[in-house]
mmCIF file of C-alpha atoms in Angstrom:
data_model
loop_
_atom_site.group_PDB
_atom_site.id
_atom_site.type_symbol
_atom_site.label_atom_id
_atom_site.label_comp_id
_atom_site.label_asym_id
_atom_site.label_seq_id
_atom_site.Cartn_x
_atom_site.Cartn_y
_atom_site.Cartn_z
ATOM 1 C CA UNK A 1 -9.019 13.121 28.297
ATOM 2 C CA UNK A 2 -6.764 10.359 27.443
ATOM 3 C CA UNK A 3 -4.832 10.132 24.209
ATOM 4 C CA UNK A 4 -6.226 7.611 22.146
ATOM 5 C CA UNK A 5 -3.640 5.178 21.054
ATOM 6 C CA UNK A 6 -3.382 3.064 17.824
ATOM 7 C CA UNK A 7 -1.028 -0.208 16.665
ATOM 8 C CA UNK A 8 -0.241 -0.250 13.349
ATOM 9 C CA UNK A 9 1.393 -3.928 11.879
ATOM 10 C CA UNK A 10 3.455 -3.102 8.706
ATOM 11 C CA UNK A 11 4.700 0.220 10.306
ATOM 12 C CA UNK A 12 7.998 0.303 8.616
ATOM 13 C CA UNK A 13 6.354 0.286 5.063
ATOM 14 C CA UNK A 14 5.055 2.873 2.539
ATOM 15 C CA UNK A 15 1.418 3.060 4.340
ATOM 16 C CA UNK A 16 2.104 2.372 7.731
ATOM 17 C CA UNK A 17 4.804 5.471 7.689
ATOM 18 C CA UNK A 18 1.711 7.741 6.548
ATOM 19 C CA UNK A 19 -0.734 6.602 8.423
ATOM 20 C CA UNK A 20 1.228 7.092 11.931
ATOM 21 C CA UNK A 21 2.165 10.609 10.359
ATOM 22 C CA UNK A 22 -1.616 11.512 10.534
ATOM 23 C CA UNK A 23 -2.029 9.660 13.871
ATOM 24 C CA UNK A 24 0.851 11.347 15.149
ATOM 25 C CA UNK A 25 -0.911 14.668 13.709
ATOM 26 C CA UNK A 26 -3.885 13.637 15.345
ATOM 27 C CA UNK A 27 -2.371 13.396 19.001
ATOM 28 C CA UNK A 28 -2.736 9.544 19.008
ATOM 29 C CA UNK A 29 -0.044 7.634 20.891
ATOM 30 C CA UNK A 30 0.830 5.389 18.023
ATOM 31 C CA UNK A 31 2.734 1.699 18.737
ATOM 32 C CA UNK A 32 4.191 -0.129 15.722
ATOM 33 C CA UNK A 33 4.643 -3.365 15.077
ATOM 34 C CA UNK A 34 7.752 -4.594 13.969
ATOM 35 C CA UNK A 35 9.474 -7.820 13.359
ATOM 36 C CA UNK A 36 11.899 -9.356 15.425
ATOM 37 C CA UNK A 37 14.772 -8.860 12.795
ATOM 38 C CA UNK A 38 18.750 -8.318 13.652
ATOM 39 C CA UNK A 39 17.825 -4.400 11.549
ATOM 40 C CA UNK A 40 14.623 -3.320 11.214
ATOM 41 C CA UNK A 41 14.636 -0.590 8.317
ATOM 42 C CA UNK A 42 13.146 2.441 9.762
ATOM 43 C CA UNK A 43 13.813 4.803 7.102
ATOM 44 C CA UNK A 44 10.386 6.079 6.283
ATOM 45 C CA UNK A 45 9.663 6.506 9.498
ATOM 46 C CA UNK A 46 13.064 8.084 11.139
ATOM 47 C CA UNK A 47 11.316 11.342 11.179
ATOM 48 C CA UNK A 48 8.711 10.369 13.386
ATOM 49 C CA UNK A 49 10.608 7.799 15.630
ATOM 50 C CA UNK A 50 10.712 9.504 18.581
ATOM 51 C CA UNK A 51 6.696 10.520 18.528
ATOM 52 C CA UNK A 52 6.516 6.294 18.019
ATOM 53 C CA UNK A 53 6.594 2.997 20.186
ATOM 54 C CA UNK A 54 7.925 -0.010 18.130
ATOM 55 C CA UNK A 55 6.786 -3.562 19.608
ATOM 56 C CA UNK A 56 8.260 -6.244 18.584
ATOM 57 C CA UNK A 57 5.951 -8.981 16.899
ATOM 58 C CA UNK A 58 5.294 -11.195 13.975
ATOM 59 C CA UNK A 59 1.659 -11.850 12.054
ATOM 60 C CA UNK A 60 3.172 -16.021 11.875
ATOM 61 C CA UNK A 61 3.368 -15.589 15.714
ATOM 62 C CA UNK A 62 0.027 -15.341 17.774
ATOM 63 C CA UNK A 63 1.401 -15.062 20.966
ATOM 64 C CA UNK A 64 3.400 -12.024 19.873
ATOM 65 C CA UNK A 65 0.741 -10.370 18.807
ATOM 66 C CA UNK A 66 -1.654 -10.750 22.192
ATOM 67 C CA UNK A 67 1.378 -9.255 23.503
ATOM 68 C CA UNK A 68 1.659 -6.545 21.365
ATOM 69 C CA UNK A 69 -1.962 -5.907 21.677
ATOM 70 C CA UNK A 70 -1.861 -6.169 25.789
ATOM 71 C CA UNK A 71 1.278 -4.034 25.992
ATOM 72 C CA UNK A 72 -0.278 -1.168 23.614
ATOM 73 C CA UNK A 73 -3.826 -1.240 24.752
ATOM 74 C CA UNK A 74 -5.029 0.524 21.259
ATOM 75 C CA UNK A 75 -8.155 1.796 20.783
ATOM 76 C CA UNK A 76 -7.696 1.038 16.846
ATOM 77 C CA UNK A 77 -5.390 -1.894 14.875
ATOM 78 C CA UNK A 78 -4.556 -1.363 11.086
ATOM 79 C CA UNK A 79 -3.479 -4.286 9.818
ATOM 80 C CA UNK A 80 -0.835 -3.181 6.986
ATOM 81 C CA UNK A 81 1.543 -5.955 7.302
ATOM 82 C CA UNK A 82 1.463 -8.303 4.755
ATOM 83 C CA UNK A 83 3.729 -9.638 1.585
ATOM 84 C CA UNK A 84 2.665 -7.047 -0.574
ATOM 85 C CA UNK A 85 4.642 -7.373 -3.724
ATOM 86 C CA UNK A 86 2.186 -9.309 -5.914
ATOM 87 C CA UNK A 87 5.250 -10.554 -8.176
ATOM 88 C CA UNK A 88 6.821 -12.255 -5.724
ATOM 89 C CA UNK A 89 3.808 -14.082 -4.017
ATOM 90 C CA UNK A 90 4.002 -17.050 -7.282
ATOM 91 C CA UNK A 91 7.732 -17.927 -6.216
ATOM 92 C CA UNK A 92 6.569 -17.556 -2.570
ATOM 93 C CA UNK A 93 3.101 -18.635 -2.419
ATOM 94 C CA UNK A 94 3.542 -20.298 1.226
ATOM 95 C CA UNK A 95 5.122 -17.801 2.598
ATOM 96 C CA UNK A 96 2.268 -15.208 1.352
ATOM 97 C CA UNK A 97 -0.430 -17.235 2.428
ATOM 98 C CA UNK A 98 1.545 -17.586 6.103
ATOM 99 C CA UNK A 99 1.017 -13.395 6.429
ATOM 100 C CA UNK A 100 -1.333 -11.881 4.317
ATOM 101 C CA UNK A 101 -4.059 -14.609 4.459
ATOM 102 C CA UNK A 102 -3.744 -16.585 8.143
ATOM 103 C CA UNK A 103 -1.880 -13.867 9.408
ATOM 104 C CA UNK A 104 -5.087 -11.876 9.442
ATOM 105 C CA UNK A 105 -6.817 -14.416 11.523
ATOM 106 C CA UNK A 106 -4.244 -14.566 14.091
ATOM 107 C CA UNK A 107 -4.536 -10.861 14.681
ATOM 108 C CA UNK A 108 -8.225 -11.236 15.364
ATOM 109 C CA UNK A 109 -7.955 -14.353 17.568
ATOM 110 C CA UNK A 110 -5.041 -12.425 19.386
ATOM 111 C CA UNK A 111 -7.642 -9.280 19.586
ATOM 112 C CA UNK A 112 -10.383 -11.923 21.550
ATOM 113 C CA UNK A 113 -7.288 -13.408 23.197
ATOM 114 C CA UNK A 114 -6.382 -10.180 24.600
ATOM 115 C CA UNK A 115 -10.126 -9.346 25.670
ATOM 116 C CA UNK A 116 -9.791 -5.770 23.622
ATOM 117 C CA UNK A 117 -12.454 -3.609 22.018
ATOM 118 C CA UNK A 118 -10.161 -2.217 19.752
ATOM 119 C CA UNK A 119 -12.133 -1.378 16.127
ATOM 120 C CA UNK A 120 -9.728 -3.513 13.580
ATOM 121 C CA UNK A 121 -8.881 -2.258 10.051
ATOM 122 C CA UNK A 122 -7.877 -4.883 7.312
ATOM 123 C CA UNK A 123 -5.847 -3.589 4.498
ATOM 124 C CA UNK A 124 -7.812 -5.616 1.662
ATOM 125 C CA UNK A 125 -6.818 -4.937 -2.239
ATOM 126 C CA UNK A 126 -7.957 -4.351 -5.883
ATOM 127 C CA UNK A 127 -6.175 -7.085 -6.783
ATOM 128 C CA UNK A 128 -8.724 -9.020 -5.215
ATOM 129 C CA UNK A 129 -10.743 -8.104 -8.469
ATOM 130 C CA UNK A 130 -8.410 -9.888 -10.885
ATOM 131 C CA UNK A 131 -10.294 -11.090 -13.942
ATOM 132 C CA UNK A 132 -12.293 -8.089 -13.244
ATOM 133 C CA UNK A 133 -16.257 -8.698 -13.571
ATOM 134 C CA UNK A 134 -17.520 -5.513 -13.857
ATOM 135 C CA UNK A 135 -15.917 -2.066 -14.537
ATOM 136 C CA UNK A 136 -15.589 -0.032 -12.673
ATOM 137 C CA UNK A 137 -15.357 -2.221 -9.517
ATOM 138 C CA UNK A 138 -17.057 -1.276 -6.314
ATOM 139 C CA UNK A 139 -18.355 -3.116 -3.149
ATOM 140 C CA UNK A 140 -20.258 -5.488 -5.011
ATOM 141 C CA UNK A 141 -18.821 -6.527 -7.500
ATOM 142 C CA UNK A 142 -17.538 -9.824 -7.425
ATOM 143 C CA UNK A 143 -13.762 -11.213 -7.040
ATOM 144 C CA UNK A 144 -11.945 -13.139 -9.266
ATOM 145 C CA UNK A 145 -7.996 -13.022 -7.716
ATOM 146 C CA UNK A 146 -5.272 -13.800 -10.404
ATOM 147 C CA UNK A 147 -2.313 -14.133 -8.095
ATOM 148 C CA UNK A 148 -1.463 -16.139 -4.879
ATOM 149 C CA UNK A 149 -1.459 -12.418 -3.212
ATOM 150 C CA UNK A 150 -4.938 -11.554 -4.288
ATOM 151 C CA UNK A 151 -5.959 -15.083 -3.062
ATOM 152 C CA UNK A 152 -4.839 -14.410 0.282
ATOM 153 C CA UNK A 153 -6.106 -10.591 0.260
ATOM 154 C CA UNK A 154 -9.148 -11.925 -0.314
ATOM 155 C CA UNK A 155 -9.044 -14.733 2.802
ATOM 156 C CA UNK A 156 -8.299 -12.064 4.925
ATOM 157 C CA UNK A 157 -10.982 -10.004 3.412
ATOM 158 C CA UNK A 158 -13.381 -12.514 4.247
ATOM 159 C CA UNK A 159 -11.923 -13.399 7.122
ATOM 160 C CA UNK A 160 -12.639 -9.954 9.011
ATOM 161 C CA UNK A 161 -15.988 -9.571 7.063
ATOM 162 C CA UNK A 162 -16.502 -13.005 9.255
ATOM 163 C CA UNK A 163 -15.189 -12.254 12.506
ATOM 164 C CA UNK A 164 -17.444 -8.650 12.430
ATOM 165 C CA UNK A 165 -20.857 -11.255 11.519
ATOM 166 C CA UNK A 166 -19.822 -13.714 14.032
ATOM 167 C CA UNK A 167 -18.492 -12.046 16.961
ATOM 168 C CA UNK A 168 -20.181 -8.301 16.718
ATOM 169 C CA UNK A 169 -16.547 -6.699 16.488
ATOM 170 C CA UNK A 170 -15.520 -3.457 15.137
ATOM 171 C CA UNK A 171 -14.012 -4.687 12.162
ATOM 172 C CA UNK A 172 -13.741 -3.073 8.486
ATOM 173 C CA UNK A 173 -11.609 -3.740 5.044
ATOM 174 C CA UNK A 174 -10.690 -1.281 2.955
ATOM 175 C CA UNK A 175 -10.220 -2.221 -0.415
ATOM 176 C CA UNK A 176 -7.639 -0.230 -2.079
ATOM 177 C CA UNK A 177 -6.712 0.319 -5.292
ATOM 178 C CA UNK A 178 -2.863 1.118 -6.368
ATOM 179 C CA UNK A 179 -1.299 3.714 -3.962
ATOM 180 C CA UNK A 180 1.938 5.383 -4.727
ATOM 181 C CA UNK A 181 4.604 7.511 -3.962
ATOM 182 C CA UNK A 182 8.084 8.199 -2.844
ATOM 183 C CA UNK A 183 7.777 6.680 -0.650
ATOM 184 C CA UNK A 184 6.859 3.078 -2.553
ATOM 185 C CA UNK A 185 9.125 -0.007 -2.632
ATOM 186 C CA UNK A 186 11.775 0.057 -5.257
ATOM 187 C CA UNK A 187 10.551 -3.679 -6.354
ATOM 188 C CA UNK A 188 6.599 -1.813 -7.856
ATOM 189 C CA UNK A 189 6.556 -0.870 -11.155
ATOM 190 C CA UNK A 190 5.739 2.866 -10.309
ATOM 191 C CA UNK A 191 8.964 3.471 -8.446
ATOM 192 C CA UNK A 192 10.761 1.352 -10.993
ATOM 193 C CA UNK A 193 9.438 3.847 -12.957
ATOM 194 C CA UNK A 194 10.598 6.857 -11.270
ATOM 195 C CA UNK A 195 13.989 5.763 -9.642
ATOM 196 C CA UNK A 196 14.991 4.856 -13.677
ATOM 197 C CA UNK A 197 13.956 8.189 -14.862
ATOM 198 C CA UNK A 198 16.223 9.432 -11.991
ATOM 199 C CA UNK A 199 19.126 7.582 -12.897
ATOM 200 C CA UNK A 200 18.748 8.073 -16.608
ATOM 201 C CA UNK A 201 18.587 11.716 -16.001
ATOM 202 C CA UNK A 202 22.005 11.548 -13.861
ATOM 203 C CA UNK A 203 23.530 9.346 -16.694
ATOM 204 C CA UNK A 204 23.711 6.334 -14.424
ATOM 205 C CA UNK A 205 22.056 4.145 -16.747
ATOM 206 C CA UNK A 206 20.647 4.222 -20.323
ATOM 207 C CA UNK A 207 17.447 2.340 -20.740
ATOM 208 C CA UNK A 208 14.785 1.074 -18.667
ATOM 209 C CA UNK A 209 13.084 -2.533 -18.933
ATOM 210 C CA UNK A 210 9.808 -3.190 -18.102
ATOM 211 C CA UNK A 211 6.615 -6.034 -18.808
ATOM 212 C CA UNK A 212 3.613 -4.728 -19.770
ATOM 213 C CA UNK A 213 2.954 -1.024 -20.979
ATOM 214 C CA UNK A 214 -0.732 -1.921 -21.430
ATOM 215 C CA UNK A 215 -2.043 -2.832 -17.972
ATOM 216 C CA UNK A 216 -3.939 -0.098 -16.755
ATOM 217 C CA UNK A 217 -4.735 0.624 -13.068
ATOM 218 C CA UNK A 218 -6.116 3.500 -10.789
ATOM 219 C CA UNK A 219 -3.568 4.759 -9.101
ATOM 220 C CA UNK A 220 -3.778 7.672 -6.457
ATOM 221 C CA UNK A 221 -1.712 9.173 -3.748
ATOM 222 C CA UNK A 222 -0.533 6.561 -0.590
ATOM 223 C CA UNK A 223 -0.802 9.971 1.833
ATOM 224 C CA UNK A 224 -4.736 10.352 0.756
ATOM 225 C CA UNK A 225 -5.192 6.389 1.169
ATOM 226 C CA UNK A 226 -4.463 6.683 4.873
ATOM 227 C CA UNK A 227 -6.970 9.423 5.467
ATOM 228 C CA UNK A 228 -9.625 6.793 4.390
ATOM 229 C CA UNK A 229 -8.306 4.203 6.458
ATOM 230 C CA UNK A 230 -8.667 6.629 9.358
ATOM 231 C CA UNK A 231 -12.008 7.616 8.402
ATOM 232 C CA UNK A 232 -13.335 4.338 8.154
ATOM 233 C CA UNK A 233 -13.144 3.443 11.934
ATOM 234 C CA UNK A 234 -14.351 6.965 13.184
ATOM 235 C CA UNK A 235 -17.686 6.107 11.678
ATOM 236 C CA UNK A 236 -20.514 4.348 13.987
ATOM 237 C CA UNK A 237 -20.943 1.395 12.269
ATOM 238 C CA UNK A 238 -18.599 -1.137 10.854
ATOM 239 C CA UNK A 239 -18.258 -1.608 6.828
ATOM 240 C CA UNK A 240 -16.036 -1.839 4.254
ATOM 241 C CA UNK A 241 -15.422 0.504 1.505
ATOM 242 C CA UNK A 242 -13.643 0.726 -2.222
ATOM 243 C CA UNK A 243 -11.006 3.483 -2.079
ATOM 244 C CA UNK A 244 -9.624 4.741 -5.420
ATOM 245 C CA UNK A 245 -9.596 8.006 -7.790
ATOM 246 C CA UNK A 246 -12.066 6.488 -10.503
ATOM 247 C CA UNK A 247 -9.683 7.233 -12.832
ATOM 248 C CA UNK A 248 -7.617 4.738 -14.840
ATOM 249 C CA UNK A 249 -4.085 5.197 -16.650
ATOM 250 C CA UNK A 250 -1.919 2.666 -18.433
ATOM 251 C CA UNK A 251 2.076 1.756 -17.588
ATOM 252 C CA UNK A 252 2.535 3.354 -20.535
ATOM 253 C CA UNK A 253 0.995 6.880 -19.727
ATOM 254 C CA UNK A 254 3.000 6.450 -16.237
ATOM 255 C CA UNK A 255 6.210 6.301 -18.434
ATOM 256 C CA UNK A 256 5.383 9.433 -20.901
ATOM 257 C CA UNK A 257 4.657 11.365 -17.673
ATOM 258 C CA UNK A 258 7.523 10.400 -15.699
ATOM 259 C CA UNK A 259 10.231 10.885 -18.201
ATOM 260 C CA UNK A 260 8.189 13.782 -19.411
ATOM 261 C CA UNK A 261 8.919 15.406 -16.094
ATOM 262 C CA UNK A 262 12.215 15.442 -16.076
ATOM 263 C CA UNK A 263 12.692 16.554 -19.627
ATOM 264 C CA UNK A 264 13.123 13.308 -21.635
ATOM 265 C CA UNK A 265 11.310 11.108 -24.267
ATOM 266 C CA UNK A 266 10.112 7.969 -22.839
ATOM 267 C CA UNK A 267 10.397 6.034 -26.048
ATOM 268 C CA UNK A 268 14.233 6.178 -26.301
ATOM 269 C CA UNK A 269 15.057 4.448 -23.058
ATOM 270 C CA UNK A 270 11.697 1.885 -22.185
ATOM 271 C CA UNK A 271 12.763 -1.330 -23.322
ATOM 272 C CA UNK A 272 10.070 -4.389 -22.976
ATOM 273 C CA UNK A 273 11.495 -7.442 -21.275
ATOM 274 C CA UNK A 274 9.476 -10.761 -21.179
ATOM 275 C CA UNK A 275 10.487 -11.502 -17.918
ATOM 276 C CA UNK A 276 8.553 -8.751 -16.599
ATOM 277 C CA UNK A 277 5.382 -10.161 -17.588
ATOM 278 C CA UNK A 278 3.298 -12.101 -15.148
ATOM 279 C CA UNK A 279 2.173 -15.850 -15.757
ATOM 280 C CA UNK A 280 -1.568 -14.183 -14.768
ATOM 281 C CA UNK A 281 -2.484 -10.569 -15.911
ATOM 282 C CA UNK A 282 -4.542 -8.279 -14.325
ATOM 283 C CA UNK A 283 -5.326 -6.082 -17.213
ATOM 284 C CA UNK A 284 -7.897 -2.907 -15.811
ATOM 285 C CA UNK A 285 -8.909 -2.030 -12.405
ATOM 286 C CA UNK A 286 -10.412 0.965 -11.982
ATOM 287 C CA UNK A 287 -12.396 2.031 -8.708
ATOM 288 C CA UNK A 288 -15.855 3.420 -7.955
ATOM 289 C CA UNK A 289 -15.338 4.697 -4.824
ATOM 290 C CA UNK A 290 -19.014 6.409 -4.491
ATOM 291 C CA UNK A 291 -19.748 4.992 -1.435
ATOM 292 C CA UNK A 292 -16.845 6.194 1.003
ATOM 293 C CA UNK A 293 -16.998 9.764 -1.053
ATOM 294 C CA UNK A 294 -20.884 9.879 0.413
ATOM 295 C CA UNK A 295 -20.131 7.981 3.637
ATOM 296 C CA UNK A 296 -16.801 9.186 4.973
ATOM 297 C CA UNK A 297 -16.656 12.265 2.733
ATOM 298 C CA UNK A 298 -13.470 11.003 1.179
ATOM 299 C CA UNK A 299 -11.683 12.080 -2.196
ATOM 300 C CA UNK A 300 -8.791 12.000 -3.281
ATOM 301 C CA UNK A 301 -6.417 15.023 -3.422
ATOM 302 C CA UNK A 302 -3.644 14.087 -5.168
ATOM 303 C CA UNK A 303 -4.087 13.914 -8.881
ATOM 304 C CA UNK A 304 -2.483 11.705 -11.214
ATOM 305 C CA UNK A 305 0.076 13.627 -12.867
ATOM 306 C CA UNK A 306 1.128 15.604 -9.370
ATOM 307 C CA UNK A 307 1.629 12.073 -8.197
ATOM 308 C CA UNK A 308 4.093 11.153 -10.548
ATOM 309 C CA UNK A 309 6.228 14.590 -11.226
ATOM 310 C CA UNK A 310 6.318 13.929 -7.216
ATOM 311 C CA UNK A 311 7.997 10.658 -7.506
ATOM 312 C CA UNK A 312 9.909 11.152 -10.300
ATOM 313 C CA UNK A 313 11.235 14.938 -8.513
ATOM 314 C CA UNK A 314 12.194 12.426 -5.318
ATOM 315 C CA UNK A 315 13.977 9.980 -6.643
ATOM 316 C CA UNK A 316 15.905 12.379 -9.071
ATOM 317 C CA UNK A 317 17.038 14.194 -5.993
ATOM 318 C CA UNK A 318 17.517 10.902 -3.777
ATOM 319 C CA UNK A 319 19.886 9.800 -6.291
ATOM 320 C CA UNK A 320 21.727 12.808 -6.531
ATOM 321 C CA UNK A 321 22.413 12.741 -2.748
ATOM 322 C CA UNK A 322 23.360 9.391 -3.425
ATOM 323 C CA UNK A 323 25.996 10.091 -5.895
ATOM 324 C CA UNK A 324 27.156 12.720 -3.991
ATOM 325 C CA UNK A 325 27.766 10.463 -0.965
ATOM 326 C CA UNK A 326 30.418 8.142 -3.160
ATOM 327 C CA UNK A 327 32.543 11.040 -4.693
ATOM 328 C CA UNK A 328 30.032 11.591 -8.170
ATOM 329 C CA UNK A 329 28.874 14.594 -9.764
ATOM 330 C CA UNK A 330 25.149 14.390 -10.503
ATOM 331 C CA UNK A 331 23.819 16.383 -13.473
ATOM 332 C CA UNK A 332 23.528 19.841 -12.559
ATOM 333 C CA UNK A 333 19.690 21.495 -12.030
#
């Protein structure tokens, strides 16, 4: 039997490294896609690189993605790429719109272009929710986006939902509430988070500013997120599907946990900085995801507080490697 093969877009990043872990684990022959950069960063997937095919392409750039799709012949596309730091999509809001909202639509013309069957997964988003109508928030409840990111989540949302009415393909969104781990970009509050706790502990630095300690989100593990993704194109029909623990914590709690964890009192180094604050605030978003627990037989694993001694436990030792690399002395275990 031949190995199924997969092409993941945003390979390089915190989901697309887990997700071609498990594909990897699964026998799949996975292709990334990756842009055509002087230095890609591979660092979260160096482990894995030589179980991998990178391809170079670009979601702004059609014709490199019918390319892509021809050369890898997968039998399933996750879409992961996108600009995904919600921050930085109001001082880019172009550039945003170019990838995570008609960057979706290229991929599926490219997929027709290309004549493939493949069955298409769209990395959709909680922030989608925004103003949030209803809590908790499941497939039906309606969106309300607060950022130029959640805007153009939510035009590539609809975008596959049309492409699967219109055109009968295989094509599903998962919408995801927050994902972490230590894996996460340095630039998300989480890792923020974690990566200060590290440095405090190690005496590289002696307080920590962040926005708002109130905003509350569900946050689970990125490594259980992936599973779903998986799941949801095994299944016969198309659909999409609210992934998220149910449970909902504030910045706050994140900090008491994470500095708790490493043996310190969060409120002697968390300073609050207005420019930390965004001009729109998504206050709660917390997930019901009912549905893919009694259609895919997903939950999550991870729980909340194993998901942030884990982060807090990596960076701590990350930094410590990193002072040891220029000559320092990190703080002994």
């Amino acid at each position: 039997m031949a190995k199924r093969s997969a092409l993941i877009t945003g390979i390089t990043g915190q989901d697309g490294s887990y997700l071609a872990e498990l594909l990897v684990n699964k026998g799949y022959e996975v292709h990334g896609l990756v842009r055509r950069t002087s230095s890609v960063n591979t660092a979260r997937i160096e482990h894995i690189l030589d179980k991998i095919q990178l391809i170079p392409g670009d979601l702004t750039d059609e014709s490199s993605l019918v390319s892509a799709i021809r050369k890898s012949k997968p039998d399933e596309i996750y879409n992961l790429a996108a600009q995904s730091f919600v921050g930085s999509s109001w001082s880019q809001p172009i550039f945003t719109g170019e990838t995570t909202a008609i960057g979706v639509t290229r991929l599926l013309e490219a997929i027709r272009t290309a004549g493939s069957d493949a069955r298409f997964y769209q990395a959709s988003s909680s922030e989608m929710f925004g103003k949030v109508q209803a809590t908790p928030q499941n497939e039906k409840t309606p969106f309300y986006p607060r950022s130029p990111y959640a805007v153009a989540k939510l035009y590539g949302h609809w975008i596959t939902v049309n492409y699967r009415e219109s055109f009968g393909m295989y094509a599903c969104s998962g919408i995801l509430f927050n994902h972490e781990s230590p894996r996460r970009g340095i630039e998300f509050v989480t890792r923020k988070i974690s990566d200060g706790v590290a440095r405090i502990y190690h005496g590289l630095q002696d307080e920590l500013r962040l926005g708002n300690l109130d905003s509350k989100r569900d946050w689970g593990f990125a490594g259980d997120y992936v599973e779903a993704m998986w799941l949801m194109l095994q299944q016969e029909n198309p659909d999409d599907y609210v992934i998220g623990t149910g449970e909902t914590h504030s910045v706050r709690e994140f900090c008491e946990l994470a500095f708790g964890a490493a043996g310190l009192d969060w409120e002697k180094y968390v300073k609050i900085d207005p420019r930390f604050v965004r001009p729109a605030e998504v206050d709660l978003l917390l997930g019901d995801a009912s549905k893919a627990k009694n259609v895919l037989g997903w939950k999550p694993k991870v729980t909340f507080p194993q998901l942030v001694k884990m982060m807090v436990e990596s960076d701590i030792e990350l930094v410590a490697r990193d002072m040891k690399s220029k000559g320092k002395t990190p703080r002994s275990e």
